[in-house]
Tab-separated table of C-alpha atoms in Angstrom:
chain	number	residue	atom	x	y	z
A	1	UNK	CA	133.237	127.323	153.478
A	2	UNK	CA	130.863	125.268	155.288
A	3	UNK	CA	127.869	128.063	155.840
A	4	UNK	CA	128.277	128.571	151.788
A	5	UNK	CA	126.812	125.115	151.192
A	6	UNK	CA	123.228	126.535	151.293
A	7	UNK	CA	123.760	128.864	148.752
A	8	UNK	CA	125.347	126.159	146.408
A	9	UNK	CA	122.409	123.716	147.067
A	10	UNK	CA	120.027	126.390	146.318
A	11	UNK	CA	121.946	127.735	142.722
A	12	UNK	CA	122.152	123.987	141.943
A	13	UNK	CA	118.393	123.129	142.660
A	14	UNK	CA	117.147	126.344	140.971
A	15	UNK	CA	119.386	124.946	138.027
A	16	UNK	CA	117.766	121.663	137.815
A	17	UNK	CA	114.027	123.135	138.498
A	18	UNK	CA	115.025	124.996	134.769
A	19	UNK	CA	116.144	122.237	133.292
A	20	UNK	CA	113.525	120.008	134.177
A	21	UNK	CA	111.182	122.934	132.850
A	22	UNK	CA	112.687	123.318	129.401
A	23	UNK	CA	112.572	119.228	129.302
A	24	UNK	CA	108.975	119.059	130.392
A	25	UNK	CA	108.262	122.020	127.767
A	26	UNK	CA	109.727	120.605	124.611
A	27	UNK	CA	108.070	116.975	125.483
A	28	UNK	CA	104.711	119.231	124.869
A	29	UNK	CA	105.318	120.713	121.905
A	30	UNK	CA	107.313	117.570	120.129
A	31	UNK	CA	103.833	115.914	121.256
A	32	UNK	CA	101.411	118.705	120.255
A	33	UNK	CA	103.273	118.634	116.793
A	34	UNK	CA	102.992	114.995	116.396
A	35	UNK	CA	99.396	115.007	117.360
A	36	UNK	CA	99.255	118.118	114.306
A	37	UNK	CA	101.285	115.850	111.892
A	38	UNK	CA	98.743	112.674	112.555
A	39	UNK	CA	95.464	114.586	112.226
A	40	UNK	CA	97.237	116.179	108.950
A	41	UNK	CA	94.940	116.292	106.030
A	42	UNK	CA	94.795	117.674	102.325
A	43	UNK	CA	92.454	117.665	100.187
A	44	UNK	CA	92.885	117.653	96.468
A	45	UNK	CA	90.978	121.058	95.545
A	46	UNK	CA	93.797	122.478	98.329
A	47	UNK	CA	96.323	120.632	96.669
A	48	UNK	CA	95.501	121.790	93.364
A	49	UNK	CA	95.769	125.342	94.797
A	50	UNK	CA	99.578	124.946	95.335
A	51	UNK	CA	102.257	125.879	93.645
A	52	UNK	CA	105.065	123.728	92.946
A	53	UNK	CA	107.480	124.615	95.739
A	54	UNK	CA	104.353	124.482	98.141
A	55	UNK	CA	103.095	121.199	96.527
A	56	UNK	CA	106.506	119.803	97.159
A	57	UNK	CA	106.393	120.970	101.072
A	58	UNK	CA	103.186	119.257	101.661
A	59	UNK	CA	104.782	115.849	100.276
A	60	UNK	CA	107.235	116.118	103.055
A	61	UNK	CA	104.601	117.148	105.803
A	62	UNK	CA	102.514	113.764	104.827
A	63	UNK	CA	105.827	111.788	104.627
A	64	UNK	CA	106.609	113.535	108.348
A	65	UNK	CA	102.926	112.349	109.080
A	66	UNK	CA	103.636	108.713	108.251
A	67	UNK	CA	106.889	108.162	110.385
A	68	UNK	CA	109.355	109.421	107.657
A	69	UNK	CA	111.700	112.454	108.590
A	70	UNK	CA	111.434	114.055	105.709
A	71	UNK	CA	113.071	117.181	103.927
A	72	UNK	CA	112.665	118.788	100.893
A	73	UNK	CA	115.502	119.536	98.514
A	74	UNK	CA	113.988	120.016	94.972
A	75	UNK	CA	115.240	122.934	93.247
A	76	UNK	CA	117.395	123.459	90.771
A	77	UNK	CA	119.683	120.540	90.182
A	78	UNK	CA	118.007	118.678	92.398
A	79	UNK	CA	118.717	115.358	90.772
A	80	UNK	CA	115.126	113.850	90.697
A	81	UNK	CA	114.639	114.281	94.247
A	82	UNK	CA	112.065	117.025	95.437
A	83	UNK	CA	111.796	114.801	99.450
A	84	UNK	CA	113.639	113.027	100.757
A	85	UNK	CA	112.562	111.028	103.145
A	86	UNK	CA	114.465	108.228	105.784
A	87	UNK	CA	112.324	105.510	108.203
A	88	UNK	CA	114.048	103.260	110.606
A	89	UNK	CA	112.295	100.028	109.655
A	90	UNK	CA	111.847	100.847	105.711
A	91	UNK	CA	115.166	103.046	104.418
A	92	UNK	CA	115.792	106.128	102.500
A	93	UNK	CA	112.821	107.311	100.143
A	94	UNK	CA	112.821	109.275	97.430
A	95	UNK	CA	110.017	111.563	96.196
A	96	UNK	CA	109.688	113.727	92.687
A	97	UNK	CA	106.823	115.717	92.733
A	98	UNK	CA	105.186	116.572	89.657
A	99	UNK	CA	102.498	119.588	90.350
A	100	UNK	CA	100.302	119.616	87.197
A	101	UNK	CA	97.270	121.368	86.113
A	102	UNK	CA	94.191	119.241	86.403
A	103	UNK	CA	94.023	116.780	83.623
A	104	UNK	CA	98.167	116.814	83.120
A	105	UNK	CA	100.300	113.738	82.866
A	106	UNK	CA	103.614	112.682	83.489
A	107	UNK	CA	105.352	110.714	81.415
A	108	UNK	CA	108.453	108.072	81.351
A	109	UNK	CA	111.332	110.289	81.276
A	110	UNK	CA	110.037	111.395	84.273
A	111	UNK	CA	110.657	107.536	85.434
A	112	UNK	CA	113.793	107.691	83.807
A	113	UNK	CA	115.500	110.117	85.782
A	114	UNK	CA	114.247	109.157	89.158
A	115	UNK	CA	115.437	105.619	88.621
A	116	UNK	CA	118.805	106.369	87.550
A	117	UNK	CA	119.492	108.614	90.460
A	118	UNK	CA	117.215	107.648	93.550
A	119	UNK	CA	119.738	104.748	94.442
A	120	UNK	CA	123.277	106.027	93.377
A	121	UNK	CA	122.777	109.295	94.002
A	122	UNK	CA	121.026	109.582	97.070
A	123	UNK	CA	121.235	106.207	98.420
A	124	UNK	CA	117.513	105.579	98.425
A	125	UNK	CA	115.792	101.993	98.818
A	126	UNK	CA	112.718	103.441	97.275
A	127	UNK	CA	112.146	105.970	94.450
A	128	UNK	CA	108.318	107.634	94.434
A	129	UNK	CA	106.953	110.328	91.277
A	130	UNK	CA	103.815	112.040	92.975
A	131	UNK	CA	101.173	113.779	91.172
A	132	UNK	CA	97.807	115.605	91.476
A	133	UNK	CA	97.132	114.636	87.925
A	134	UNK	CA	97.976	111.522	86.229
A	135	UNK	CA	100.491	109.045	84.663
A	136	UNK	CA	100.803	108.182	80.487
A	137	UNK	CA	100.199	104.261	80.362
A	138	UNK	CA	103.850	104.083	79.342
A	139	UNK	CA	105.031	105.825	82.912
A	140	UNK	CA	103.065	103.399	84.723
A	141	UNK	CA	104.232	99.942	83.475
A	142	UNK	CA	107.666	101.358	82.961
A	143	UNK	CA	107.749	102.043	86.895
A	144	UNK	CA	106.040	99.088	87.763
A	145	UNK	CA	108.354	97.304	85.482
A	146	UNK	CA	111.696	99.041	86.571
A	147	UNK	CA	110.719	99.293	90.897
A	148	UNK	CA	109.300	103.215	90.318
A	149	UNK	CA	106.665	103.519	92.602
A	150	UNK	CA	103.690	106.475	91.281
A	151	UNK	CA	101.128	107.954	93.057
A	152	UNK	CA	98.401	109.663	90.426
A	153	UNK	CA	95.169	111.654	91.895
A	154	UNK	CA	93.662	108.655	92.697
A	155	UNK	CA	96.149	107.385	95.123
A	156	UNK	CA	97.216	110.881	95.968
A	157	UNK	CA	93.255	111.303	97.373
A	158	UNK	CA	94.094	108.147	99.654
A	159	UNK	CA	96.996	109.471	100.976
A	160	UNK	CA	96.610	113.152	101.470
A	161	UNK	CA	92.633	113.460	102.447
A	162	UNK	CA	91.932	110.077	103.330
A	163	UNK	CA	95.068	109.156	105.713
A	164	UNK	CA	96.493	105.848	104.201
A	165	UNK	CA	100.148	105.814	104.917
A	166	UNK	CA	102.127	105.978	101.727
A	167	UNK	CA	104.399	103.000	102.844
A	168	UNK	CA	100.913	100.776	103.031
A	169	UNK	CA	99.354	102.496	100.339
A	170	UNK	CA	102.601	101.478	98.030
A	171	UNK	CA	103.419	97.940	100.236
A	172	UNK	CA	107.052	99.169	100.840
A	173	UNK	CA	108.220	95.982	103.083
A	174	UNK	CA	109.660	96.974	106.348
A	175	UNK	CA	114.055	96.129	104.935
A	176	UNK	CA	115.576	93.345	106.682
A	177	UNK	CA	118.429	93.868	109.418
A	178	UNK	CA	121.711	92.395	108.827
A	179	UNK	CA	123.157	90.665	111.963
A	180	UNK	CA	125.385	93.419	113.973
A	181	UNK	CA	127.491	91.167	115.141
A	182	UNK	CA	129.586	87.921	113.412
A	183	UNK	CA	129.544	84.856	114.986
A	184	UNK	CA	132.732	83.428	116.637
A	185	UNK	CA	134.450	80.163	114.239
């Protein structure tokens, strides 16, 4: 038993040389991709290009960009959510995205729907409607009004070319922690 001993020390350190490798290797690329996701950048005339679907993608890569693990879910009955989006410090987020032609505007019962569903549906702190075109006057003082947040071109440009963080762009407030633990009477 006792001349097997090198061959166990040997299988085990051979072991721990791979795992050590596969650590080291997936620290490189979870860095390379967050160094891809920070330097991400779209511009308008790109976003313009997409298609809905694709539009709706690059809402969750800029979300991803900003700290928010992100996934997209629109589809068919998606219930006003296209992204979905959840950050440690500032909740659950909720993103309809609204690809229109150049010129095209979205209007309140687009508002509407996200508000009634962003919070009892999916349990969101904060509901978003994203466009690359623009917002009826009604939409915008409705959401203002009623907590819907709205990014039009304008904002859009901020956020997808220029690099603004949504949750700064929109002033989401970092949510508030309750106490873990009660106190004793």
């Amino acid at each position: 038993m006792r001349a097997g001993w090198p061959a166990v020390l040997l299988v085990v350190l051979c072991a721990a040389v791979v795992v050590a490798w596969r650590f080291g290797r997936a620290a490189v690329r979870r860095e390379r991709d967050r160094q891809r996701q920070a330097d991400l950048r779209i511009t308008l005339a790109e976003i313009d290009a997409l298609d809905d679907r694709r539009f709706e993608y690059a809402l969750r890569d800029l979300l991803v960009r900003d700290g928010w693990p992100a996934s997209r879910v629109g589809g068919g009955g998606d219930q006003g959510a296209d992204v979905i989006g959840d950050h440690l410090q500032r909740g659950r987020i909720v993103v309809q995205a609204k690809h229109t032609r150049v010129g095209g505007k979205v209007g309140s019962s687009v508002m509407y729907a996200v508000k009634g569903t962003a919070r009892p549906v999916h349990k969101a702190e904060h509901a978003v409607v994203v466009t690359n075109g623009a917002f009826t006057r009604d939409a915008m003082t409705w959401g203002d009004r009623h907590g819907v947040h709205w990014i039009d071109r304008e904002r859009l440009r901020h956020w997808a070319e220029n690099g603004a963080a949504l949750h700064e762009l929109l002033g989401l407030p970092a949510r508030s922690r309750p106490f873990r633990f009660k106190r004793a009477a």
